[in-house]
Amino acid sequence: MSHPIPDPADHLADDPPALEAIGLGLKYRRQWALRDCDFRLPAGRICGLVGPNGAGKSTLMSLAAHLLTPGAGEIKVFGGPPGTPAARRRTAFLGQDKPLYPRLTVAETLRAGHELNPGWDQEAAERIVRHGNLSMSARVGGLSGGQRTRVALALALGKRPDLLLLDEPLSDVDPVARQELTGLVLAEAVENGTTVLISSHVLAELDGVCDYVLVLGDGRVRLAGDVDELLVSHRRIVGAHEGDDPVPELDGHHVVEVRRTGRQVTAMIRPTADLDIDWDVAEPTLEELLLSYLRSPDAPALFTPGARPAAGAGAAR
Amino acid sequence: MVEYLIDRHSGLSPYLQIVEQTKRALRLGVLRPGDQLPTAREVVQATAINPNTVLKAYRELEREGLVDSRRGVGTFVRRSLAKPQTVADSPLHAELAAWVRHAREAGLDREDAAALITIALDSGFAGPAPATTGTAGTASATHTTGTTDTDKADEEPG
Amino acid sequence: MTTGTLTPARPRRVLHGVSWVGYRQERTALAVAAAVLLAVCGWLLFLGSTISDYVTAHHIQGCNVVYFPPECQGSGSGLAEGLDQKWQLMVLATGWLLAALPPALGLFLGAPLLAREFETGTYRLAWTQSVSRRRWLAARLGIPLAVTLVGSTVLATVSTWWVHVVEGRFAVPGYYHWFTWMSRATSGPAMVGFCVVSVAIGAATGLVVRRVVAAMAVTAALTAAVRLLVDHFRFVLLPAKQAVAAAHVTVLQPSGRTPLVGVGHLETGAPLESYTLGNGYLTADGLRIPLANDWINTLPDGTAVCPSEPAQCIAHHSEIVQAYSDYQPPSAEWPMLWTEAGISLVVAAALTAFCFVWIRRLR
């Protein structure tokens, strides 16, 4: 008997998204850390959260983890507020500084995870720790940054979350362990259908890892949606043009970014019609696409169809 | 069992890399009918690529009728792409090996030989297939895009 | 020995879930506290029984550095004073140690309890597990508070006995009477109350201040303030008693040539070892004229002399018929100790409730 391999897009439309923000905002003192945020992250996706420092990435993560409460709008985890017991059980959070109890041993840290979470998966947690050749009796306070990250990840994944929030998880991990830990996270995710929201400022780190992206800039959503859809709808074009006047080849298309070096013009555009120009046209890589949005704070925000809140709350910008 | 090697800087999407590497393994007889493909978990853990990419690649292979997925058990090879001519001890392979030997004796280096082969491939496969290749129907004719990509992918390692 | 309940080697199955985490985090602190408790109890038992043995051996049970009763005249008096020379320093140091223990608990157990979680960010680890903030807080506060309650009860049992041994026998200011501050702070349920409220003050401060060292400083100040508050209200449940004696009062002539014959206590008939709250005169129609102190000048005929202040005394001197004293008798000691404990525990409960409210609105 043959069964189709599950497709994340198969999720029913009325299935609650893993994460949804409607008009979400938060102010620190007088400064908006996050403002008018509308987006939707369908369940089962691996979503990259991208933006410059201070763009609101950590704030968004903390709101989803119920460490902060919204100052405006609302945020929903699987259709409900983040503070409910069910949401608490279904969400795991790994903060940027990976807080752990320094005086506990690795084994005791995992035991704490076991004691604090009813759905605890000791085997999965131990697997992650052992992959790094960590001694279970080592004190957490004496571990290196990378080892601490591994223990913190074991704690987050041992919880068997449905939504895993990783805030700059691999910033202090060496490249070899980075690949290995990413693999471990994704392996646990695929086995349990976990939705992952992972922030990083190393864009290359997200390429191939994410199938969804959320780009924040200055506290607002700049770009949100399915990676394939976004890549297909954009083109990176390179051509020649004299002078500083507008480039006629770009007319009629949504221009994300134009850069000129002497006579050469490089642009990231979202074509509205067939591109019939003599320029070098290519589908961008994810890194190129993200960079061009990050470099152009004035480009209009873009959402792919599934990336807006369902209730029509997200007004067109 | 196969192991996928994903090159993030190849310009080819990880999805296509998996599809192509599976097909190559099928063509070379590394994978035979009944063999199990690595689980999505195994692929993802080893390569750190998006699980949905792996599933998408497997779905594509399933759509092409090359593999079967059995829920809770795994994904299994249904059909081989191996032709008698492509396995390592085939007469064609022996001829090619002899040619390579000649080329080397004639003072060509690896790149020269590869360039010659590429030229020959380009011209030899440019027109419609000769009627004599009766076994070519193993890959469905509807998936021409897939086969074109195959050729591209095969060129790169040279 | 009952102190066993304080040692960390409790059977593990008793503790599970968030309580285990709470216990594990405070294990070191609780072990240190248990060791201190055992050491202090041992020292109190040693010093107390040494002094007690000396008193019994020399038959000076009734002797007292405050009153010198007649039976202690002669050799007894010397021995009683010898006692003071022998151990005064140790009694003084021990008294201070006992008085310092409750604030120390607040500083070193209470203040870091939650402040360290905030300082190191581990609260974010705890708050993103499956248990609610309130359950987490219940465990984080409950375990140290429960252990403090049990441990300080043990300590208070021993120190109450010790205070009974040394009270009034040494020229140590806090230990003259049952109502002097060291005696009160270090005996009975009051001691338990001070320990518990100190930990609660420390914990609540840590929750608000979120920095360990700052929380310790604020805790020290708040603990002192609460001590003063408790001191102020220690007799809140016990109306003062009043003792009266007949009195005849006059006013010295402005010439001031009349010689003063005697200076002495205002005689009111309050029982020995009473804690005097106030003295004064009463007129026939019930007017109370409080005096600043109970040292009164008397004329040869026994008539008391009005002090120049208050002016009321001079104005009404001919109508004064009685002297009065408001006091708490020695029998008020235990009700007073319970009142102090009660106030402390109410404050501790209020602070704990505050923590639960505060943690909900923390974001």
PDB file of C-alpha atoms in Angstrom, chain A residues 1-8 44 46 127 131 179 182-184 186-188 190-191 207-211 228, chain B residues 8-9 14 40-42 44-53 55-56 58-59 62 67-71 75:
ATOM      1  CA  MET A   1       0.000   0.000   0.000  1.00  0.00           C
ATOM      2  CA  SER A   2       1.486   3.283  -1.059  1.00  0.00           C
ATOM      3  CA  HIS A   3       1.032   6.539   0.809  1.00  0.00           C
ATOM      4  CA  PRO A   4       1.966   9.923  -0.459  1.00  0.00           C
ATOM      5  CA  ILE A   5       4.852  11.600   1.291  1.00  0.00           C
ATOM      6  CA  PRO A   6       3.406  14.453   3.345  1.00  0.00           C
ATOM      7  CA  ASP A   7       3.577  17.885   1.870  1.00  0.00           C
ATOM      8  CA  PRO A   8       3.670  20.826   4.281  1.00  0.00           C
ATOM      9  CA  GLY A  44       5.491  22.436   9.737  1.00  0.00           C
ATOM     10  CA  ILE A  46      11.307  25.962   8.935  1.00  0.00           C
ATOM     11  CA  ARG A 127      21.281  11.871  21.827  1.00  0.00           C
ATOM     12  CA  HIS A 131      26.748  13.666  19.738  1.00  0.00           C
ATOM     13  CA  GLN A 179      26.305  21.967  10.421  1.00  0.00           C
ATOM     14  CA  THR A 182      21.511  22.315  12.355  1.00  0.00           C
ATOM     15  CA  GLY A 183      21.157  18.764  11.084  1.00  0.00           C
ATOM     16  CA  LEU A 184      20.086  17.555  14.511  1.00  0.00           C
ATOM     17  CA  LEU A 186      16.088  19.617  11.456  1.00  0.00           C
ATOM     18  CA  ALA A 187      16.101  15.864  12.037  1.00  0.00           C
ATOM     19  CA  GLU A 188      14.071  16.274  15.224  1.00  0.00           C
ATOM     20  CA  VAL A 190      11.111  16.369  10.522  1.00  0.00           C
ATOM     21  CA  GLU A 191      10.417  13.491  12.861  1.00  0.00           C
ATOM     22  CA  ASP A 207      20.074  29.074   2.693  1.00  0.00           C
ATOM     23  CA  GLY A 208      18.812  25.568   2.121  1.00  0.00           C
ATOM     24  CA  VAL A 209      17.705  25.326   5.753  1.00  0.00           C
ATOM     25  CA  CYS A 210      14.596  27.485   5.562  1.00  0.00           C
ATOM     26  CA  ASP A 211      11.561  27.096   3.404  1.00  0.00           C
ATOM     27  CA  ASP A 228      10.334  29.110  -3.291  1.00  0.00           C
TER      28      ASP A 228
ATOM     29  CA  ARG B   8      25.376  24.594  -1.069  1.00  0.00           C
ATOM     30  CA  HIS B   9      27.435  26.647  -3.473  1.00  0.00           C
ATOM     31  CA  PRO B  14      19.375  20.987  -2.806  1.00  0.00           C
ATOM     32  CA  ALA B  40      14.153  12.176   5.729  1.00  0.00           C
ATOM     33  CA  ARG B  41      15.478  12.359   9.273  1.00  0.00           C
ATOM     34  CA  GLU B  42      18.747  10.720   8.285  1.00  0.00           C
ATOM     35  CA  VAL B  44      18.391  16.069   7.178  1.00  0.00           C
ATOM     36  CA  GLN B  45      20.651  15.192  10.082  1.00  0.00           C
ATOM     37  CA  ALA B  46      23.587  14.443   7.773  1.00  0.00           C
ATOM     38  CA  THR B  47      23.190  17.393   5.418  1.00  0.00           C
ATOM     39  CA  ALA B  48      21.452  20.071   7.507  1.00  0.00           C
ATOM     40  CA  ILE B  49      19.088  20.927   4.684  1.00  0.00           C
ATOM     41  CA  ASN B  50      15.437  21.735   5.000  1.00  0.00           C
ATOM     42  CA  PRO B  51      13.345  18.622   5.694  1.00  0.00           C
ATOM     43  CA  ASN B  52      10.632  19.820   3.371  1.00  0.00           C
ATOM     44  CA  THR B  53      13.227  19.896   0.597  1.00  0.00           C
ATOM     45  CA  LEU B  55      10.329  15.348   1.293  1.00  0.00           C
ATOM     46  CA  LYS B  56       9.756  17.343  -1.853  1.00  0.00           C
ATOM     47  CA  TYR B  58      11.202  12.145  -2.471  1.00  0.00           C
ATOM     48  CA  ARG B  59       7.745  13.185  -3.655  1.00  0.00           C
ATOM     49  CA  GLU B  62       7.650   8.971  -6.196  1.00  0.00           C
ATOM     50  CA  VAL B  67      10.230   4.997  -5.376  1.00  0.00           C
ATOM     51  CA  ASP B  68       7.361   3.986  -3.139  1.00  0.00           C
ATOM     52  CA  SER B  69       6.764   5.399   0.264  1.00  0.00           C
ATOM     53  CA  ARG B  70       5.265   3.216   2.934  1.00  0.00           C
ATOM     54  CA  ARG B  71       4.020   5.195   5.858  1.00  0.00           C
ATOM     55  CA  THR B  75      10.767   5.009   1.131  1.00  0.00           C
TER      56      THR B  75
END
